[in-house]
Coordinates of C-alpha atoms in Angstrom, one line a residue:
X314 CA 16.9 15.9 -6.6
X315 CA 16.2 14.5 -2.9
X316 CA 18.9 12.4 -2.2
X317 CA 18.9 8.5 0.3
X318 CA 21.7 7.9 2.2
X319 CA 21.5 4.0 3.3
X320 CA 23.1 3.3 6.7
X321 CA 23.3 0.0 8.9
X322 CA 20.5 1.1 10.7
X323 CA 17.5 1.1 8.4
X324 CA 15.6 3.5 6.2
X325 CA 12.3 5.5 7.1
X326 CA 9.0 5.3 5.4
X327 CA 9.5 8.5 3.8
X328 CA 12.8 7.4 2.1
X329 CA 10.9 4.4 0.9
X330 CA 8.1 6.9 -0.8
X331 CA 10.6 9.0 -2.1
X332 CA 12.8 6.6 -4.2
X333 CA 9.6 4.2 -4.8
X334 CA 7.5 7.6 -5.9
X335 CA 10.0 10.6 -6.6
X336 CA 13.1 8.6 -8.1
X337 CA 15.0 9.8 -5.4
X338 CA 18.9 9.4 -5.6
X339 CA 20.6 6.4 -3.7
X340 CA 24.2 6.9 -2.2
X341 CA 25.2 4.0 0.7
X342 CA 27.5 5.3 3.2
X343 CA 30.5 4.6 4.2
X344 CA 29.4 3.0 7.6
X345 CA 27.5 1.1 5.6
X346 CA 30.7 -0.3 3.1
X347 CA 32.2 -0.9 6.1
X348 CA 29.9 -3.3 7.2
X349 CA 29.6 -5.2 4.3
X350 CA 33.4 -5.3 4.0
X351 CA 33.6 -6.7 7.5
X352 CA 30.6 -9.4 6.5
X353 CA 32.0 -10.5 3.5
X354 CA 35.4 -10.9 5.2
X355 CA 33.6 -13.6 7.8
X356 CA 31.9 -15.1 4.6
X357 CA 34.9 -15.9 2.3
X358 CA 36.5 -17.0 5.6
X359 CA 33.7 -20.0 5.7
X360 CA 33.7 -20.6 2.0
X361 CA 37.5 -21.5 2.4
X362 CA 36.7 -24.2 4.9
X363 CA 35.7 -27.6 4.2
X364 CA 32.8 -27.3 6.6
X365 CA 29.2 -27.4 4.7
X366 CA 27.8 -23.7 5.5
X367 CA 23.7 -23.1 4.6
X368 CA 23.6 -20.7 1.2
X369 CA 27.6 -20.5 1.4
X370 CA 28.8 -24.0 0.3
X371 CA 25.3 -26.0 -0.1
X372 CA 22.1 -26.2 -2.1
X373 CA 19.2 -24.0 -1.2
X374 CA 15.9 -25.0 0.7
X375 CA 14.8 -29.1 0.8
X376 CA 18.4 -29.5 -1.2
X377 CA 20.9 -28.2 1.5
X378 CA 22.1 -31.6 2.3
X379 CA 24.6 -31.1 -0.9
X380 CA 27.9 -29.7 -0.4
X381 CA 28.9 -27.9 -3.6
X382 CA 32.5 -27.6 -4.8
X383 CA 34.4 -24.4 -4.7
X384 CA 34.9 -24.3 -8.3
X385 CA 30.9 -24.7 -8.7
X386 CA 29.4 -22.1 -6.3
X387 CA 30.0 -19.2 -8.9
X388 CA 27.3 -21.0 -11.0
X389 CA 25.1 -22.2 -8.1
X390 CA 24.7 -18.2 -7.1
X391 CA 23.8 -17.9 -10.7
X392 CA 21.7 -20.9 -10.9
X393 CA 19.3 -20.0 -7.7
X394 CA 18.6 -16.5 -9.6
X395 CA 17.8 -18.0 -12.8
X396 CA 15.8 -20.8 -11.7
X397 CA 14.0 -18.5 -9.3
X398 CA 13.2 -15.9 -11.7
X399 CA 9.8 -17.7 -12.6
X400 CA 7.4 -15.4 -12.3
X401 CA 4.3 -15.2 -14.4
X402 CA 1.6 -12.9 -15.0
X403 CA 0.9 -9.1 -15.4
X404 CA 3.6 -7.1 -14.5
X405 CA 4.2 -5.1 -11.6
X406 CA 3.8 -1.7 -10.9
X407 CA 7.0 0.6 -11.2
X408 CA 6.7 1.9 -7.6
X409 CA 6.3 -1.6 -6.5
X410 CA 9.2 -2.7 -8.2
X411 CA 11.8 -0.1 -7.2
X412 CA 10.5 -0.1 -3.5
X413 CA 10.7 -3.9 -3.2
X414 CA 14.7 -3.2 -4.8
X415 CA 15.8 -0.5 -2.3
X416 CA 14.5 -2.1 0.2
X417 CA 16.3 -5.3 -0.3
X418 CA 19.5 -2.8 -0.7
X419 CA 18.7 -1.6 2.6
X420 CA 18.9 -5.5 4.2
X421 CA 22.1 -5.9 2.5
X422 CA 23.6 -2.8 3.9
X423 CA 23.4 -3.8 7.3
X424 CA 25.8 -6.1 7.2
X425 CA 24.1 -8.8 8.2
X426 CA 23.8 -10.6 4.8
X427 CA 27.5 -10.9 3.8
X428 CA 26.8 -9.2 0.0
X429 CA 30.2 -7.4 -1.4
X430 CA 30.0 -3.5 -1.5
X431 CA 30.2 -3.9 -4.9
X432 CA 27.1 -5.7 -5.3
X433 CA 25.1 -3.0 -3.0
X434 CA 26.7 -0.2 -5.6
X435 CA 25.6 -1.7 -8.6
X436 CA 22.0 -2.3 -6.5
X437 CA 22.1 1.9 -6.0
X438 CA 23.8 2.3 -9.6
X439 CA 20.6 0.5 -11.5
X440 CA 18.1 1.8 -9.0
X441 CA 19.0 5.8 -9.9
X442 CA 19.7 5.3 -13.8
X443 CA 16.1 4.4 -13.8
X444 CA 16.2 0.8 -15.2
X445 CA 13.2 -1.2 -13.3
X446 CA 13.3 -4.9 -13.9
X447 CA 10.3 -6.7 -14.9
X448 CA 8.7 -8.2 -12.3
X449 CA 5.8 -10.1 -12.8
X450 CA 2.3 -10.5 -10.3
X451 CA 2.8 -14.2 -9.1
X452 CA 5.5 -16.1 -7.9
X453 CA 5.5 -15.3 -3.9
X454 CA 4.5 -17.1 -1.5
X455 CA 5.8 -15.0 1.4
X456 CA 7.7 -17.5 3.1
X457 CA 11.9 -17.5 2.5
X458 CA 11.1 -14.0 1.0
X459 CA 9.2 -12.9 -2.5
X460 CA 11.8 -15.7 -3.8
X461 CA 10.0 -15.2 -7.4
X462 CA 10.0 -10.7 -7.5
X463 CA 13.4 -10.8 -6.2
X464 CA 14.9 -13.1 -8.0
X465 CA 13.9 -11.1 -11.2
X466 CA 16.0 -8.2 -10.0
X467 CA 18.7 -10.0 -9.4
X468 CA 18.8 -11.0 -12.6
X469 CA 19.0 -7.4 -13.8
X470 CA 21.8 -7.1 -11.3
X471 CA 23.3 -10.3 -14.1
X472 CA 22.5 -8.2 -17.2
X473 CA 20.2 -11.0 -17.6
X474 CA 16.4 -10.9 -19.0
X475 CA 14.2 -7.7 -19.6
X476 CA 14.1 -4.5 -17.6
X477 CA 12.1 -0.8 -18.6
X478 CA 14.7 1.7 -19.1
X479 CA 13.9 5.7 -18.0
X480 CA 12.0 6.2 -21.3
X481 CA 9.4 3.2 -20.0
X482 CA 10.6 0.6 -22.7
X483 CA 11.3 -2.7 -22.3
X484 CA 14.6 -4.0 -23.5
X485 CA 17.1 -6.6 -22.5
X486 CA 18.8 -5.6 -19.1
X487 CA 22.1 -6.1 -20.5
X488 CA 21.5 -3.3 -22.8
X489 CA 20.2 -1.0 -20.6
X490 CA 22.9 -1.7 -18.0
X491 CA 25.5 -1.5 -20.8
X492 CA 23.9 2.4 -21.8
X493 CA 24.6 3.5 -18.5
X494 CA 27.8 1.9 -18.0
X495 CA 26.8 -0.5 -15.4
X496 CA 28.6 -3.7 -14.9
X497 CA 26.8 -6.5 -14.7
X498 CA 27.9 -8.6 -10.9
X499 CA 29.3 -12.0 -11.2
X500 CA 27.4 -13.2 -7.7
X501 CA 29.7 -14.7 -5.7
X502 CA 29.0 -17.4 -2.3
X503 CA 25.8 -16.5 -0.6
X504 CA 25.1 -13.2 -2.7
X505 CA 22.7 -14.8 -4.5
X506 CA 21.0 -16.1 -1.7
X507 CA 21.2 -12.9 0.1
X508 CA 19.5 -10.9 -2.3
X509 CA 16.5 -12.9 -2.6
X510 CA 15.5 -14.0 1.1
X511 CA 13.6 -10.8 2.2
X512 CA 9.9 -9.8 2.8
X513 CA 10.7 -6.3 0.8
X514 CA 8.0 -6.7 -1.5
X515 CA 5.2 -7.0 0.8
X516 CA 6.5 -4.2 2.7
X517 CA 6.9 -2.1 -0.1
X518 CA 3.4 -2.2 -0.6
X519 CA 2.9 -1.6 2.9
X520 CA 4.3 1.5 3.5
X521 CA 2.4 2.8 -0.4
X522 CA -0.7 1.5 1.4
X523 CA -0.2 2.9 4.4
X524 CA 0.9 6.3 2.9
X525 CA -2.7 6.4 0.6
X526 CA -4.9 5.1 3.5
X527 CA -3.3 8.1 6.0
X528 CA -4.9 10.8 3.1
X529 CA -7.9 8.4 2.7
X530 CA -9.0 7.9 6.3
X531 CA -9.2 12.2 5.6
X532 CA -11.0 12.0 2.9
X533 CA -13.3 9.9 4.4
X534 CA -14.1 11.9 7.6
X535 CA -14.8 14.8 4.5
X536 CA -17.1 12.8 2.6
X537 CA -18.9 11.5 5.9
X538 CA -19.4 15.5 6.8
X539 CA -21.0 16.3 3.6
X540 CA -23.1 13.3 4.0
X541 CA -24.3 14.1 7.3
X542 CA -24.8 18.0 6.1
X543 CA -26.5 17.2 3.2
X544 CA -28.9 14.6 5.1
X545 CA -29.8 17.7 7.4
X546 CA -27.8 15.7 10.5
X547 CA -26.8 16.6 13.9
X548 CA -23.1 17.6 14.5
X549 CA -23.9 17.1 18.3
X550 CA -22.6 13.3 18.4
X551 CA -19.5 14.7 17.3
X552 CA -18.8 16.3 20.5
X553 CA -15.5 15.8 22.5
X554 CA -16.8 14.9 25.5
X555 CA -19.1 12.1 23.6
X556 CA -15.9 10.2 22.0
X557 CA -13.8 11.0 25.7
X558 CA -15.7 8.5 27.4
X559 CA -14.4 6.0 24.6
X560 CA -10.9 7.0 23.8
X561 CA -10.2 5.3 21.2
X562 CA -7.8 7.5 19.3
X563 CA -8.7 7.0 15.8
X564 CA -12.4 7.7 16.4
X565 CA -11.4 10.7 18.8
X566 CA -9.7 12.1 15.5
X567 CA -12.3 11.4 13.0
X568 CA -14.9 13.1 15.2
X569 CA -12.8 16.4 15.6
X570 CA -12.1 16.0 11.9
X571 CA -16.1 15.9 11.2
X572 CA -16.8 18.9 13.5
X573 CA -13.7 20.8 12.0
X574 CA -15.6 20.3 8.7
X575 CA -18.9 21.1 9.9
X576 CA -17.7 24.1 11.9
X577 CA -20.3 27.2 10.9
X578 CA -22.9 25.1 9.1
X579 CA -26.6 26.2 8.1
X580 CA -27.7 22.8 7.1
X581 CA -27.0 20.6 10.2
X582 CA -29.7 20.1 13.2
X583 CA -32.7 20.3 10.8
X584 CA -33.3 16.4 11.9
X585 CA -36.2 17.9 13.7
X586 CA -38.3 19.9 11.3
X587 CA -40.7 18.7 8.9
X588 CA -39.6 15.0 9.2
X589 CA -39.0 14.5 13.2
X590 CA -35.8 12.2 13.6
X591 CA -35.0 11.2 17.4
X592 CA -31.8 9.7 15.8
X593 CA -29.9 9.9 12.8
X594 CA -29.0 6.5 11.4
X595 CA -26.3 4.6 12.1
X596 CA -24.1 5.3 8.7
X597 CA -24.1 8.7 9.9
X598 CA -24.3 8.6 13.4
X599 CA -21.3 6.1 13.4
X600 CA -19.3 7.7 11.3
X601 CA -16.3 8.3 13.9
X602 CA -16.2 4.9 15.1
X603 CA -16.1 3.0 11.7
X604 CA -13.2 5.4 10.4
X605 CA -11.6 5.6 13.8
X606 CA -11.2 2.0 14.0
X607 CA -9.9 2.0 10.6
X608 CA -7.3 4.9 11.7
X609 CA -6.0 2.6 15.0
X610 CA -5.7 -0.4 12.4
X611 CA -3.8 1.8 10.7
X612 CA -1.6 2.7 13.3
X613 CA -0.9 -0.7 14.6
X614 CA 0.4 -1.3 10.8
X615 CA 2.1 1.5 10.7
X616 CA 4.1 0.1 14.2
X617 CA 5.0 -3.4 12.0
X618 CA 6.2 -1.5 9.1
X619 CA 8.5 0.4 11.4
X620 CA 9.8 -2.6 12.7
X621 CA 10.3 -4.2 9.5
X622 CA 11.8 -1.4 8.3
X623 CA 14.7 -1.6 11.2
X624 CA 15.1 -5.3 10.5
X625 CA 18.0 -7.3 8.1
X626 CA 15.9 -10.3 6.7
X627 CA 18.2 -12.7 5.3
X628 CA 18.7 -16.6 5.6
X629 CA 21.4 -17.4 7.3
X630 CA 22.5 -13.9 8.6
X631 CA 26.1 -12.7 9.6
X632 CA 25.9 -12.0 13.4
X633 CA 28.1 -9.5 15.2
X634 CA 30.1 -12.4 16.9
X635 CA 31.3 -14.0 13.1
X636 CA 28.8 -16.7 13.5
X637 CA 26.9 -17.4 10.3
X638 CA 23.4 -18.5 11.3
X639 CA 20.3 -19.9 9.9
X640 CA 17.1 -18.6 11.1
X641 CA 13.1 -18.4 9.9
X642 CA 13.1 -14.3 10.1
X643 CA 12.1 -14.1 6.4
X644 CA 9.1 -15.1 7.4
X645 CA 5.9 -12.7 6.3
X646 CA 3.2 -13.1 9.1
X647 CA 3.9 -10.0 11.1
X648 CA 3.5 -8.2 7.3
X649 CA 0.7 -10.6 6.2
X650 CA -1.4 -10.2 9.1
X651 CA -1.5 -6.3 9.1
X652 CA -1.9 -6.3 5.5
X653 CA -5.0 -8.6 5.4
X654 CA -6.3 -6.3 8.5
X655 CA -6.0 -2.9 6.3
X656 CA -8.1 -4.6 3.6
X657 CA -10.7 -5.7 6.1
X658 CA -10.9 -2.0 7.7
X659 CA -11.1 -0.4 4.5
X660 CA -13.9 -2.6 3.1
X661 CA -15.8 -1.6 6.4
X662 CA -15.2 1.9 5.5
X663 CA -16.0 1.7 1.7
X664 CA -19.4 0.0 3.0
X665 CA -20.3 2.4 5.4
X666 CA -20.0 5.0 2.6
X667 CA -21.8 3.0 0.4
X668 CA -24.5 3.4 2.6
X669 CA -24.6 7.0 3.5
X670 CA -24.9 7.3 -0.7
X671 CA -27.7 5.2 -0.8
X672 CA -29.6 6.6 1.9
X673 CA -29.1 10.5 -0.2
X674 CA -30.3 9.2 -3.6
X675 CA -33.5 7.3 -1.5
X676 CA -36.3 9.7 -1.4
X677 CA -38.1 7.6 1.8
X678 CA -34.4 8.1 3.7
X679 CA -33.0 11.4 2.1
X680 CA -35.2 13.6 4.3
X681 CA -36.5 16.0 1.2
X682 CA -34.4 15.6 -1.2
X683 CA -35.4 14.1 -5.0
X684 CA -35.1 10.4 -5.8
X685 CA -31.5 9.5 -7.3
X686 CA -30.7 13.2 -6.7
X687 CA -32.4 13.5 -10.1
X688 CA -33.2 16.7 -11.9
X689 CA -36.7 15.2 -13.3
X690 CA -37.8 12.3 -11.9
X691 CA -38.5 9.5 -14.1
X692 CA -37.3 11.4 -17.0
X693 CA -33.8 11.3 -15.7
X694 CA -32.5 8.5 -13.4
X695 CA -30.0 10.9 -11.4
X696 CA -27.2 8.9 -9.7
X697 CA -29.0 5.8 -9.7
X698 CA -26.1 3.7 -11.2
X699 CA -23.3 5.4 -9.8
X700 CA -24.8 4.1 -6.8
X701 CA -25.2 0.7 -8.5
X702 CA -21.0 1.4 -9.8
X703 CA -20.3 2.1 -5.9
X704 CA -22.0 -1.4 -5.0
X705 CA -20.0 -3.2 -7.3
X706 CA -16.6 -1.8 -5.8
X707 CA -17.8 -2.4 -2.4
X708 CA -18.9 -5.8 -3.0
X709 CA -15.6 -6.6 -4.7
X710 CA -13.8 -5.1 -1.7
X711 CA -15.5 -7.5 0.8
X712 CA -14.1 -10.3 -1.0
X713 CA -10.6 -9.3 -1.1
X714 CA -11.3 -8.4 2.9
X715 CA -10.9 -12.5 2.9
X716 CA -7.4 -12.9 4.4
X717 CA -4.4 -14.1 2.2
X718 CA -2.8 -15.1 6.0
X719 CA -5.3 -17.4 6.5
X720 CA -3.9 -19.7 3.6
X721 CA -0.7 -21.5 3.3
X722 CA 0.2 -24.4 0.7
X723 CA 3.7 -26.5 1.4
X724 CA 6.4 -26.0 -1.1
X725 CA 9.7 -27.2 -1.5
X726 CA 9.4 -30.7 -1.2
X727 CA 7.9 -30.1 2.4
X728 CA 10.6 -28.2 3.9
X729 CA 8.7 -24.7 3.4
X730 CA 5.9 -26.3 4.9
X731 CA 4.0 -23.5 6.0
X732 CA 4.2 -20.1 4.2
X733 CA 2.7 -16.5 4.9
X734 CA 0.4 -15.1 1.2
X735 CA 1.9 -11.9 1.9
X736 CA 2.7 -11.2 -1.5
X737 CA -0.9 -11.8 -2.2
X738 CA -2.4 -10.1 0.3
X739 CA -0.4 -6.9 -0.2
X740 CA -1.9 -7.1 -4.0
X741 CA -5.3 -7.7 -3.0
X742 CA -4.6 -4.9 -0.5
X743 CA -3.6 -2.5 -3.9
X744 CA -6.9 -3.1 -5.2
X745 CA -9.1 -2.5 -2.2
X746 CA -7.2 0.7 -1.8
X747 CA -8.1 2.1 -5.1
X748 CA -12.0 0.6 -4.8
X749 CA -11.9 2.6 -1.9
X750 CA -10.6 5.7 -3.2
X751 CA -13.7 5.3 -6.3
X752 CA -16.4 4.6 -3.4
X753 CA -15.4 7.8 -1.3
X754 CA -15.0 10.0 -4.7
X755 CA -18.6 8.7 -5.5
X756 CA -19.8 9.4 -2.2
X757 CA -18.0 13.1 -2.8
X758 CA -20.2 13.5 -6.0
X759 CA -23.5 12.6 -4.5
X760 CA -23.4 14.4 -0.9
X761 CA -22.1 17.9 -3.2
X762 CA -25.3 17.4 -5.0
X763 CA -27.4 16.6 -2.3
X764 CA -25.9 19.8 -0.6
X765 CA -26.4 21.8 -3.6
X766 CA -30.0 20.6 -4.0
X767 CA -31.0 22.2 -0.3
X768 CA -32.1 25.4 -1.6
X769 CA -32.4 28.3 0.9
X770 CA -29.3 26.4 3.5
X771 CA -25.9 27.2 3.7
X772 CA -23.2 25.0 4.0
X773 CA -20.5 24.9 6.1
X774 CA -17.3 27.0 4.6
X775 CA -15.1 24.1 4.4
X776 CA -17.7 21.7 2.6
X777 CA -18.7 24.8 0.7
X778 CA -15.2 24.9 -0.6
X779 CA -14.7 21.3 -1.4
X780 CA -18.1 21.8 -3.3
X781 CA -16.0 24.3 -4.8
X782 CA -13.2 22.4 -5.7
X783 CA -14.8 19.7 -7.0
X784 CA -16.5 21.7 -9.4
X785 CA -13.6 23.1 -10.3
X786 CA -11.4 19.9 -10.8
X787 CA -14.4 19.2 -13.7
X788 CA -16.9 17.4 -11.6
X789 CA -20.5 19.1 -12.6
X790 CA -23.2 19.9 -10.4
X791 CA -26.8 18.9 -9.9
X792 CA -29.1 19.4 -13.8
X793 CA -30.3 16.6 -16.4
X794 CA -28.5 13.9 -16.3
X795 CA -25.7 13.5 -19.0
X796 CA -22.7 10.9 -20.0
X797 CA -21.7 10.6 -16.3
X798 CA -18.3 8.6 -16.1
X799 CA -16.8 11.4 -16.9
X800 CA -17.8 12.9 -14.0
X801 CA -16.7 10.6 -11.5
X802 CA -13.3 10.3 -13.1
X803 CA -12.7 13.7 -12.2
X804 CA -14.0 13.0 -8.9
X805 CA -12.0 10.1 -8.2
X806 CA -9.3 12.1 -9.8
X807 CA -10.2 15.5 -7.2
X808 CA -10.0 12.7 -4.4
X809 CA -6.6 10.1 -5.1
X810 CA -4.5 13.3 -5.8
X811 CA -5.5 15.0 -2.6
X812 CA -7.6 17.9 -3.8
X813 CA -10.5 17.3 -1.4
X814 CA -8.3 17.3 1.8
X815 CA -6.1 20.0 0.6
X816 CA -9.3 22.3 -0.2
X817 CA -11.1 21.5 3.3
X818 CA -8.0 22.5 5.1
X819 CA -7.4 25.4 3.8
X820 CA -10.1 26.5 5.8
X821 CA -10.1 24.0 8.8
X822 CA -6.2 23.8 9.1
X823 CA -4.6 20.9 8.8
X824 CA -6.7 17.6 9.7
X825 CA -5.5 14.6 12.1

C-alpha cells in the first residue's frame, strides 16, 4: 500500500487524494516529532505561568476574558470538543471526512500548533485502521475553522461518540478505537483548540474538486468535439493561430484538445452544403473560450490550494522565536472565494453543453438530423426528456453558482463577526460537480447518436472510438426509443470514471 510520510513542510495534492481516495498509509516523521516536541516544550512552559495565554489558560472565542485554573484546563480541552461537536444533518462523505482529518494532522505536524506527538500518532493510528468519524453536513461557518466537522473528530480522538469502522458500520468510537488498540488521548492545554481551528475541510473538498474538474474540463473539450462533428461544424476556428492572438491558456488547450479529437474527420466542414451556414453558432463556435476560461479558473484554484496546503492554520500559533501568538489565519476567504468561482465556471460550462444538446435534438438547428434524434418521429419522442433531465441539472447548477462568500452571519456573541461560508460553498461546489458530470454524459449520449445517425460520413477515429466505448460501457445506440435511464447511467458512469478521456487518448495521446 502507498505510504504518506508527513513532514513540517506540508503535503501535496496527490497525498491528499491518496489517503482521502486510496486509504493510503500515514507515518509522521521524525522531523516532524521533533517539532512538535520542541512546541509543546514552549506550550507547557506558558501553561506553568500565571500569565492568561489565548486557548492555553483561557476560554475560547467572545469568552477569553476567563483565566481557567490549572487543575481545570484538562476538562476545558475536553469541554470545547464536546460542546463543539454539534453538528447536524446528513452525514458526510467518507473521502471528505478522512481528507478534512489528515489534513488537520498535517497543521499539527508543523509545529506550529503546540499538539503532543502523541496526539498526532493517534491522529495517523485512527486515520489508517480505517475508523472515519461521523461528521455531519452543517455546523461550519468557515471562520475559526470547520469548528463543528472538526470537533467531531476530535471526539473520536476521546473514544467519544459514533465513528464507521473498515466494514462501513457505525458504532461507538470507543469500541472501534478499543478493536484496534488505540488509546483514546486525554487532550491536554491548547490541544483541543489546536485540532479544531483549521480550514481543512473546505480544502479537502477543494483539492477532490479540483482533481474531478482537471478530468472534466477533458471530457468536456470531447463532448464539445462530437457536438460540433455531429452538427456537420467547422474545425477551422480551432486553429492555433486563431486562439494565439488571445493567449489565454485554458482556451489555447481546449482548442488543441478539440482539433486533436477532430483530427481525420469525414463529418466536419459540411456547414456549407445543403443548408449554407456562414457561421456556426456560438455554443459550438465558443467552445474553447467557455471551457478555457473554466481551465484558468481552475488554475488559479489550483495556485490557493497549493498555498493552503503549505500553511499551519491554527489560533494562536507557536512561532519559531517561542512567542505564542493569536492571529485571524483560520480564516476561509482565500478557500471560499475560489470555491464559489469553480461552481460559477462549471455552471457556465454545464450550460453551454446544455445548449449544444438542444441544438442536435432541434430539427430547425440540427442541420438534417431527426427531431429528438428520434427513430420515428411522433411515434417515439427520442431524447426529448433527457434534454428536459439536462435542463433540470443545469438550472440547479446556476443556483448553487450563487456565492457562499458573499454571505456572512455574526456568531459568537459578536466576536466572530464576520465569517467566510466555505464549508457551504465547498458542498454546493460537490453537487455542481456531479450535475456537471450528468450534463456532459448526456451530452455524450446525444452527440454519439447524432454522429451515428449521419449515414454515409465518417467520424473522426478518436470520436469513433469514444462512440465505441460508450457502446461498450452499456450505453445503446440510436433505434426506438426504450426505458432510457438506464442508459444515461451508464453514460454518466462511461464519463465520472474516466472512460471517455481514457478511450479518446488512446488515439490522440494524452490531452492537456
Amino acid at each position: 500500500m502507498h505510504t504518506v510520510v508527513v513532514g513540517t513542510s506540508g503535503v501535496t495534492a496527490s497525498d491528499v487524494l491518496a489517503v482521502a481516495r486510496a486509504d493510503a498509509r500515514i507515518e509522521i516523521s521524525q522531523e516532524a516529532v521533533a517539532a512538535l516536541a520542541a512546541a509543546r516544550e514552549i506550550v507547557d512552559a506558558l501553561a506553568a505561568k500565571p500569565d492568561p495565554v489565548y486557548g492555553v489558560s483561557t476560554g475560547f472565542g467572545a469568552l477569553a476574558t476567563r483565566h481557567i485554573s490549572e487543575e481545570l484546563r484538562i476538562q476545558l480541552q475536553r469541554n470545547i470538543v464536546r460542546s463543539h461537536a454539534a453538528g447536524m444533518g446528513p452525514r458526510v462523505e467518507r473521502e471528505v471526512v478522512r481528507a478534512l482529518m489528515f489534513l488537520r494532522l498535517k497543521t499539527v505536524c508543523s509545529g506550529h500548533t503546540g499538539v503532543r506527538p502523541e496526539v498526532a500518532q493517534t491522529m495517523a493510528d485512527i486515520l489508517n485502521a480505517g475508523i472515519t468519524p461521523v461528521v455531519h453536513e452543517y455546523g461550519s461557518l468557515g471562520c475559526s475553522g470547520d469548528l463543528a466537522p472538526l470537533s467531531h473528530c476530535a471526539l473520536t480522538l476521546m473514544g467519544e461518540g459514533e465513528a464507521e469502522g473498515p466494514d462501513g458500520v457505525v458504532r461507538p468510537a470507543a469500541e472501534l478505537l478499543a478493536e484496534h488498540g488505540i488509546a483514546p488521548v486525554e487532550l491536554r492545554e491548547k490541544e483541543g483548540l489546536a485540532l479544531l481551528n483549521g480550514t481543512d475541510g473546505m480544502l479537502g473538498m477543494l483539492i477532490m474538486a479540483l482533481a474531478d474538474l482537471e478530468q472534466l474540463y477533458k471530457s468536456a473539450d470531447v463532448t464539445a468535439a462530437l457536438s460540433l462533428e455531429a452538427l456537420l461544424g467547422t474545425d477551422k476556428v480551432l486553429a492555433p493561430e486563431l486562439h494565439a492572438i488571445r493567449p489565454h491558456p485554458g482556451q489555447g488547450a481546449s482548442a488543441a484538445n478539440m482539433l486533436a479529437v477532430l483530427r481525420d474527420s469525414g463529418m466536419t466542414g459540411h456547414h456549407q452544403d445543403d443548408a449554407p451556414r456562414v457561421q456556426d453558432a456560438y455554443s459550438v463556435r465558443c467552445a474553447p473560450q467557455v471551457a478555457g476560461a473554466g481551465r484558468d479558473t481552475l488554475a488559479h484554484a489550483r495556485m490557493v490550494a497549493e498555498r493552503e496546503l503549505a500553511s499551519a492554520v491554527d489560533n494562536p500559533v507557536v512561532l519559531p522565536d517561542g512567542r505564542v501568538e493569536s492571529n485571524g489565519n483560520f480564516h476561509g476567504a482565500p478557500v471560499a472565494y475560489v470555491l464559489d468561482f469553480l461552481a460559477i465556471a462549471a455552471a457556465d460550462l454545464a450550460s453551454i453543453a446544455e445548449r449544444r444538446t438542444d441544438r442536435l435534438l432541434d430539427k430547425n438547428r440540427s442541420h438534417g438530423l431527426p427531431p429528438f434524434l428520434a427513430d420515428d418521429a411522433g411515434l417515439d419522442s427520442g431524447l426529448m426528456i433527457a434534454q428536459y433531465t439536462q435542463a433540470a441539472l443545469v438550472s440547479e447548477m446556476k443556483r448553487l453558482a450563487v456565492p457562499a462568500s458573499a454571505d456572512s452571519i455574526p456568531s459568537s456573541a459578536m466576536q466572530e463577526d464576520h465569517v467566510s461560508m466555505g464549508w457551504s460553498a465547498a458542498r454546493k461546489l460537490r453537487t455542481a460537480v456531479d450535475n456537471l458530470t450528468r450534463v456532459l454524459a448526456i451530452e455524450l449520449y446525444a452527440a454519439a447518436r447524432a454522429v451515428e445517425l449521419r449515414e454515409g460520413l465518417t467520424p473522426a477515429p478518436a470520436t469513433g472510438a469514444a462512440i465505441a466505448a460508450l457502446r461498450g460501457a452499456g450505453a445503446q445506440g440510436p433505434g426506438p426509443d426504450r426505458f432510457l435511464a438506464p442508459d444515461l447511467a451508464a453514460a454518466d458512469a462511461f464519463v465520472r470514471e474516466g472512460g471517455l478521456v481514457a478511450a479518446v487518448e488512446a488515439v490522440t495521446g494524452a490531452l492537456r
